[in-house]
């Protein structure tokens, strides 16, 4: 039995193998550029890439809205639909259904 355990410990008696194992453990767990820190930074990069894509989509939506609002008809449509403005010679009747009110509340949050 003692012979069996020394069979497994024999490679660790070699100084080069021992240094290699210590170096590998140091680089994986303790170094400033360790494998664990690299994994954490890679996950941060992935999250930031997702956030970047989200903001690119938002910029695209905003550019479309700006393009629409740069015309007189777009401004008038926004004023009528969102702020319920009207011209002097007309009346506006707002008809809302129960399901549209619930959807409107969800969109505003």
Coordinates of C-alpha atoms in Angstrom, one line a residue:
X1 CA 0.0 0.0 0.0
X2 CA 2.8 2.4 0.7
X3 CA 4.3 1.5 -2.6
X4 CA 1.0 2.4 -4.3
X5 CA 0.9 5.9 -2.9
X6 CA 4.5 6.6 -3.7
X7 CA 3.7 5.6 -7.3
X8 CA 1.3 8.6 -7.6
X9 CA 3.7 11.0 -5.7
X10 CA 6.8 10.1 -7.8
X11 CA 6.2 12.7 -10.5
X12 CA 5.9 15.4 -7.9
X13 CA 9.4 14.6 -6.6
X14 CA 10.7 16.0 -9.9
X15 CA 11.4 19.8 -9.4
X16 CA 10.3 20.7 -12.9
X17 CA 6.9 19.0 -12.6
X18 CA 6.4 20.6 -9.2
X19 CA 7.2 24.1 -10.5
X20 CA 4.9 23.5 -13.5
X21 CA 2.0 22.5 -11.2
X22 CA 2.5 25.5 -8.9
X23 CA 2.7 27.8 -12.0
X24 CA -0.5 26.3 -13.4
X25 CA -2.4 26.7 -10.1
X26 CA -1.0 30.3 -9.7
X27 CA -2.1 31.3 -13.3
X28 CA -5.5 29.7 -13.0
X29 CA -6.6 31.1 -9.6
X30 CA -4.3 33.8 -8.1
X31 CA -2.7 35.9 -10.9
X32 CA -4.1 39.3 -11.9
X33 CA -4.7 37.8 -15.4
X34 CA -6.1 34.5 -14.1
X35 CA -8.5 32.3 -16.0
X36 CA -11.3 33.1 -13.5
X37 CA -10.9 36.9 -14.1
X38 CA -10.8 36.3 -17.9
X39 CA -14.1 34.4 -17.7
X40 CA -15.7 37.2 -15.6
X41 CA -14.5 39.8 -18.1
X42 CA -15.7 37.8 -21.0
X43 CA -19.2 37.6 -19.5
X44 CA -19.1 41.4 -18.9
X45 CA -18.2 41.9 -22.6
X46 CA -21.1 39.7 -23.6
X47 CA -23.5 41.7 -21.5
X48 CA -22.2 45.0 -22.9
X49 CA -22.5 43.7 -26.5
X50 CA -26.2 42.9 -25.8
X51 CA -26.7 46.4 -24.3
X52 CA -24.9 47.9 -27.3
X53 CA -27.3 46.1 -29.7
X54 CA -30.2 47.3 -27.6
X55 CA -29.1 51.0 -27.8
X56 CA -28.4 50.7 -31.5
X57 CA -32.0 49.5 -32.0
X58 CA -33.2 52.4 -29.9
X59 CA -31.1 54.9 -32.0
X60 CA -32.7 53.5 -35.1
X61 CA -36.2 53.9 -33.7
X62 CA -35.4 57.4 -32.6
X63 CA -34.0 58.4 -36.0
X64 CA -37.3 57.1 -37.6
X65 CA -39.3 59.2 -35.1
X66 CA -37.2 62.3 -35.8
X67 CA -37.6 61.8 -39.5
X68 CA -41.4 61.6 -39.1
X69 CA -41.5 64.6 -36.7
X70 CA -39.4 66.7 -39.1
X71 CA -42.4 67.0 -41.4
X72 CA -45.5 69.2 -40.7
X73 CA -47.8 66.2 -41.1
X74 CA -45.8 64.2 -38.5
X75 CA -46.0 66.9 -35.9
X76 CA -49.7 67.4 -36.5
X77 CA -50.3 63.6 -36.1
X78 CA -48.3 63.5 -32.9
X79 CA -50.2 66.5 -31.5
X80 CA -53.5 65.0 -32.4
X81 CA -52.9 61.5 -31.2
X82 CA -50.8 62.0 -28.0
X83 CA -51.8 65.5 -26.8
X84 CA -55.4 65.5 -28.2
X85 CA -54.9 68.9 -29.9
X86 CA -57.4 70.1 -32.5
X87 CA -57.9 72.8 -35.0
X88 CA -60.2 75.7 -34.2
X89 CA -63.0 74.6 -36.5
X90 CA -63.3 70.9 -35.4
X91 CA -64.4 68.8 -32.5
X92 CA -62.7 65.6 -31.4
X93 CA -64.4 62.6 -29.8
X94 CA -62.1 60.1 -28.1
X95 CA -63.5 56.6 -28.0
X96 CA -61.6 54.1 -25.8
X97 CA -62.5 50.5 -25.3
X98 CA -61.8 48.6 -22.1
X99 CA -59.1 46.5 -23.6
X100 CA -57.3 49.5 -25.2
X101 CA -57.2 51.3 -21.8
X102 CA -55.4 48.2 -20.3
X103 CA -52.9 48.2 -23.1
X104 CA -52.3 51.9 -22.8
X105 CA -51.5 51.5 -19.1
X106 CA -49.0 48.8 -19.9
X107 CA -47.3 50.8 -22.5
X108 CA -46.9 53.9 -20.3
X109 CA -45.1 51.9 -17.6

